[in-house]
Amino acid sequence: AQRVTQPEKLLSVFKGAPVELKCNYSYSGSPELFWYVQYSRQRLQLLLRHISRESIKGFTADLNKGETSFHLKKPFAQEEDSAMYYCALLGSSNTGKLIFGQGTTLQVKP
Amino acid sequence: KAGVTQTPRYLIKTRGQQVTLSCSPISGHRSVSWYQQTPGQGLQFLFEYFSETQRNKGNFPGRFSGRQFSNSRSEMNVSTLELGDSALYLCASSLVGRVQDTQYFGPGTRLTVL
């Protein structure tokens, strides 16, 4: 079964602290994974995708096939990082079907 | 470039009625996907349309249907509404739906079923 699990509903950290948002997936093939973010009163938007191996706004995510994980990390959290973060798996190659995790609210306190 | 637009933004219906939601993708995008977002179930994939054909379908009952027009605009229809259909319905568009294509989301239509 194709599934994405984000075990934490809420992650609260202080500004400047490291952040790790956890994501585990279940997929029989070669997974294509993404992180989406939704800031307050804004649309859901792509943060990063694993095939690009990019760092966006200081965030990185590494695909670990052995642990079936795609955790999102940032070394120093900023208050503007406070948002809802969704991990997503492409459910079918070369189509627009995304399977989302339940989401984690990141709260960065001053 | 204008973003994805969805109309209407808010809808209130009663049980048993039907509803049609509209999504206009970004110009040039041919893939449109629909998602249902609820507090309990999160974001769930409904279906995807590409070049006027349904390419993927999620696990929703047949009361949920959709279509895509030649200009890539898409509509989704829910018949015989149930209380549990109350949700935020999001659509997303991308060029052709490849993994390299970014999916851009609309603001959503908030459906309340009374």
GROMACS .gro file of C-alpha atoms in nm:
model
  224
    1ALA     CA    1   0.000   0.000   0.000
    2GLN     CA    2   0.113   0.353  -0.071
    3ARG     CA    3   0.123   0.556   0.247
    4VAL     CA    4   0.296   0.856   0.400
    5THR     CA    5   0.325   0.893   0.775
    6GLN     CA    6   0.415   1.206   0.965
    7PRO     CA    7   0.423   1.099   1.329
    8GLU     CA    8   0.417   1.446   1.484
    9LYS     CA    9   0.110   1.666   1.465
   10LEU     CA   10   0.291   1.956   1.627
   11LEU     CA   11   0.657   2.041   1.661
   12SER     CA   12   0.746   2.339   1.874
   13VAL     CA   13   1.102   2.478   1.883
   14PHE     CA   14   1.275   2.800   1.977
   15LYS     CA   15   1.422   3.033   1.718
   16GLY     CA   16   1.774   2.925   1.628
   17ALA     CA   17   1.718   2.563   1.729
   18PRO     CA   18   1.755   2.278   1.478
   19VAL     CA   19   1.440   2.139   1.324
   20GLU     CA   20   1.363   1.789   1.197
   21LEU     CA   21   1.020   1.707   1.063
   22LYS     CA   22   0.978   1.334   1.024
   23CYS     CA   23   0.829   1.157   0.725
   24ASN     CA   24   0.811   0.784   0.656
   25TYR     CA   25   0.666   0.628   0.347
   26SER     CA   26   0.545   0.296   0.217
   27TYR     CA   27   0.585   0.239  -0.157
   28SER     CA   28   0.676  -0.067  -0.359
   29GLY     CA   29   0.867   0.106  -0.637
   30SER     CA   30   1.121   0.384  -0.653
   31PRO     CA   31   0.961   0.671  -0.459
   32GLU     CA   32   0.933   1.029  -0.569
   33LEU     CA   33   0.896   1.245  -0.258
   34PHE     CA   34   0.813   1.606  -0.187
   35TRP     CA   35   0.767   1.849   0.098
   36TYR     CA   36   0.484   2.101   0.071
   37VAL     CA   37   0.430   2.395   0.304
   38GLN     CA   38   0.128   2.603   0.390
   39TYR     CA   39   0.190   2.933   0.563
   40SER     CA   40  -0.095   3.102   0.747
   41ARG     CA   41  -0.364   3.221   0.504
   42GLN     CA   42  -0.161   3.113   0.201
   43ARG     CA   43  -0.193   2.836  -0.050
   44LEU     CA   44  -0.026   2.503  -0.027
   45GLN     CA   45   0.305   2.530  -0.213
   46LEU     CA   46   0.597   2.308  -0.300
   47LEU     CA   47   0.897   2.348  -0.072
   48LEU     CA   48   1.131   2.092  -0.221
   49ARG     CA   49   1.144   1.762  -0.410
   50HIS     CA   50   1.399   1.489  -0.353
   51ILE     CA   51   1.502   1.450  -0.717
   52SER     CA   52   1.632   1.807  -0.719
   53ARG     CA   53   1.852   1.756  -0.412
   54GLU     CA   54   1.806   2.124  -0.343
   55SER     CA   55   1.805   2.341  -0.033
   56ILE     CA   56   1.516   2.583  -0.012
   57LYS     CA   57   1.497   2.847   0.263
   58GLY     CA   58   1.766   2.651   0.443
   59PHE     CA   59   1.565   2.329   0.445
   60THR     CA   60   1.702   2.000   0.314
   61ALA     CA   61   1.561   1.651   0.296
   62ASP     CA   62   1.742   1.328   0.225
   63LEU     CA   63   1.578   1.014   0.098
   64ASN     CA   64   1.678   0.712   0.304
   65LYS     CA   65   1.549   0.406   0.125
   66GLY     CA   66   1.670   0.169   0.396
   67GLU     CA   67   1.462   0.344   0.660
   68THR     CA   68   1.194   0.451   0.409
   69SER     CA   69   1.223   0.805   0.538
   70PHE     CA   70   1.240   1.155   0.394
   71HIS     CA   71   1.288   1.378   0.695
   72LEU     CA   72   1.297   1.757   0.653
   73LYS     CA   73   1.575   1.938   0.833
   74LYS     CA   74   1.691   2.290   0.901
   75PRO     CA   75   1.987   2.372   1.122
   76PHE     CA   76   1.854   2.700   1.262
   77ALA     CA   77   1.479   2.764   1.275
   78GLN     CA   78   1.339   3.109   1.206
   79GLU     CA   79   1.005   3.247   1.321
   80GLU     CA   80   0.893   3.277   0.959
   81ASP     CA   81   0.928   2.900   0.925
   82SER     CA   82   0.614   2.856   1.137
   83ALA     CA   83   0.368   2.677   0.909
   84MET     CA   84   0.204   2.344   0.830
   85TYR     CA   85   0.436   2.102   0.651
   86TYR     CA   86   0.318   1.809   0.443
   87CYS     CA   87   0.526   1.524   0.314
   88ALA     CA   88   0.394   1.380  -0.012
   89LEU     CA   89   0.462   1.080  -0.233
   90LEU     CA   90   0.393   1.064  -0.602
   91GLY     CA   91   0.143   0.781  -0.621
   92SER     CA   92   0.197   0.695  -0.983
   93SER     CA   93   0.487   0.773  -1.213
   94ASN     CA   94   0.445   1.072  -1.440
   95THR     CA   95   0.101   1.161  -1.318
   96GLY     CA   96  -0.036   1.424  -1.087
   97LYS     CA   97  -0.142   1.192  -0.806
   98LEU     CA   98   0.009   1.296  -0.473
   99ILE     CA   99  -0.037   1.100  -0.152
  100PHE     CA  100  -0.001   1.328   0.147
  101GLY     CA  101   0.089   1.267   0.507
  102GLN     CA  102  -0.129   1.413   0.779
  103GLY     CA  103   0.092   1.716   0.816
  104THR     CA  104   0.303   1.861   1.097
  105THR     CA  105   0.253   2.208   1.237
  106LEU     CA  106   0.587   2.372   1.304
  107GLN     CA  107   0.576   2.643   1.564
  108VAL     CA  108   0.893   2.849   1.607
  109LYS     CA  109   0.890   3.049   1.928
  110PRO     CA  110   1.089   3.371   1.969
  111LYS     CA  111   0.119   3.461  -1.467
  112ALA     CA  112  -0.216   3.417  -1.294
  113GLY     CA  113  -0.234   3.136  -1.042
  114VAL     CA  114  -0.484   2.855  -1.014
  115THR     CA  115  -0.831   2.987  -0.948
  116GLN     CA  116  -1.124   2.805  -0.794
  117THR     CA  117  -1.486   2.908  -0.786
  118PRO     CA  118  -1.684   2.947  -0.579
  119ARG     CA  119  -1.470   2.998  -0.271
  120TYR     CA  120  -1.750   2.905  -0.030
  121LEU     CA  121  -2.060   2.694  -0.066
  122ILE     CA  122  -2.334   2.587   0.169
  123LYS     CA  123  -2.557   2.300   0.062
  124THR     CA  124  -2.799   2.064   0.227
  125ARG     CA  125  -2.790   1.685   0.234
  126GLY     CA  126  -2.911   1.525  -0.084
  127GLN     CA  127  -2.825   1.818  -0.308
  128GLN     CA  128  -2.554   1.818  -0.568
  129VAL     CA  129  -2.271   2.062  -0.621
  130THR     CA  130  -2.029   2.159  -0.897
  131LEU     CA  131  -1.691   2.314  -0.827
  132SER     CA  132  -1.471   2.477  -1.087
  133CYS     CA  133  -1.096   2.501  -1.129
  134SER     CA  134  -0.905   2.710  -1.381
  135PRO     CA  135  -0.543   2.598  -1.412
  136ILE     CA  136  -0.243   2.813  -1.487
  137SER     CA  137  -0.226   2.895  -1.855
  138GLY     CA  138  -0.047   2.618  -2.043
  139HIS     CA  139  -0.100   2.357  -1.772
  140ARG     CA  140  -0.277   2.046  -1.891
  141SER     CA  141  -0.287   1.834  -1.577
  142VAL     CA  142  -0.543   1.912  -1.308
  143SER     CA  143  -0.571   1.715  -0.984
  144TRP     CA  144  -0.837   1.741  -0.716
  145TYR     CA  145  -0.796   1.682  -0.344
  146GLN     CA  146  -1.029   1.676  -0.047
  147GLN     CA  147  -0.895   1.820   0.278
  148THR     CA  148  -1.063   1.744   0.611
  149PRO     CA  149  -0.936   1.769   0.970
  150GLY     CA  150  -0.980   1.395   1.021
  151GLN     CA  151  -0.849   1.250   0.695
  152GLY     CA  152  -0.611   1.522   0.584
  153LEU     CA  153  -0.544   1.571   0.214
  154GLN     CA  154  -0.683   1.293   0.000
  155PHE     CA  155  -0.647   1.255  -0.375
  156LEU     CA  156  -0.976   1.250  -0.565
  157PHE     CA  157  -0.879   1.232  -0.931
  158GLU     CA  158  -0.655   1.374  -1.199
  159TYR     CA  159  -0.740   1.489  -1.548
  160PHE     CA  160  -0.501   1.527  -1.837
  161SER     CA  161  -0.603   1.626  -2.188
  162GLU     CA  162  -0.973   1.585  -2.104
  163THR     CA  163  -0.921   1.227  -1.980
  164GLN     CA  164  -0.928   1.099  -1.626
  165ARG     CA  165  -0.580   0.959  -1.570
  166ASN     CA  166  -0.602   0.863  -1.203
  167LYS     CA  167  -0.873   0.811  -0.949
  168GLY     CA  168  -0.863   0.796  -0.570
  169ASN     CA  169  -1.078   0.588  -0.337
  170PHE     CA  170  -1.394   0.792  -0.337
  171PRO     CA  171  -1.748   0.677  -0.415
  172GLY     CA  172  -1.902   0.726  -0.755
  173ARG     CA  173  -2.091   1.030  -0.625
  174PHE     CA  174  -1.768   1.219  -0.687
  175SER     CA  175  -1.703   1.283  -1.053
  176GLY     CA  176  -1.518   1.528  -1.266
  177ARG     CA  177  -1.438   1.638  -1.613
  178GLN     CA  178  -1.193   1.851  -1.801
  179PHE     CA  179  -1.259   2.078  -2.093
  180SER     CA  180  -1.048   2.144  -2.400
  181ASN     CA  181  -0.909   2.462  -2.239
  182SER     CA  182  -0.792   2.247  -1.944
  183ARG     CA  183  -1.046   2.397  -1.704
  184SER     CA  184  -1.186   2.130  -1.480
  185GLU     CA  185  -1.502   2.077  -1.281
  186MET     CA  186  -1.583   1.831  -1.010
  187ASN     CA  187  -1.932   1.728  -0.915
  188VAL     CA  188  -2.061   1.571  -0.599
  189SER     CA  189  -2.409   1.428  -0.611
  190THR     CA  190  -2.639   1.332  -0.323
  191LEU     CA  191  -2.436   1.528  -0.071
  192GLU     CA  192  -2.369   1.381   0.271
  193LEU     CA  193  -2.264   1.559   0.589
  194GLY     CA  194  -1.922   1.395   0.560
  195ASP     CA  195  -1.860   1.570   0.229
  196SER     CA  196  -1.803   1.895   0.416
  197ALA     CA  197  -1.444   1.980   0.338
  198LEU     CA  198  -1.202   2.208   0.163
  199TYR     CA  199  -1.166   2.098  -0.198
  200LEU     CA  200  -0.835   2.187  -0.356
  201CYS     CA  201  -0.730   2.165  -0.714
  202ALA     CA  202  -0.375   2.172  -0.842
  203SER     CA  203  -0.238   2.214  -1.190
  204SER     CA  204   0.091   2.123  -1.351
  205LEU     CA  205   0.229   2.123  -1.702
  206VAL     CA  206   0.173   1.757  -1.780
  207GLY     CA  207   0.195   1.593  -1.438
  208ARG     CA  208   0.550   1.460  -1.460
  209VAL     CA  209   0.755   1.428  -1.145
  210GLN     CA  210   0.964   1.725  -1.257
  211ASP     CA  211   0.653   1.941  -1.289
  212THR     CA  212   0.554   2.149  -0.990
  213GLN     CA  213   0.193   2.119  -0.883
  214TYR     CA  214   0.045   2.461  -0.811
  215PHE     CA  215  -0.250   2.467  -0.577
  216GLY     CA  216  -0.555   2.687  -0.580
  217PRO     CA  217  -0.706   2.853  -0.273
  218GLY     CA  218  -0.974   2.589  -0.241
  219THR     CA  219  -1.352   2.579  -0.224
  220ARG     CA  220  -1.492   2.541   0.126
  221LEU     CA  221  -1.804   2.320   0.105
  222THR     CA  222  -2.035   2.297   0.404
  223VAL     CA  223  -2.315   2.040   0.396
  224LEU     CA  224  -2.598   2.097   0.643
   0.00000   0.00000   0.00000
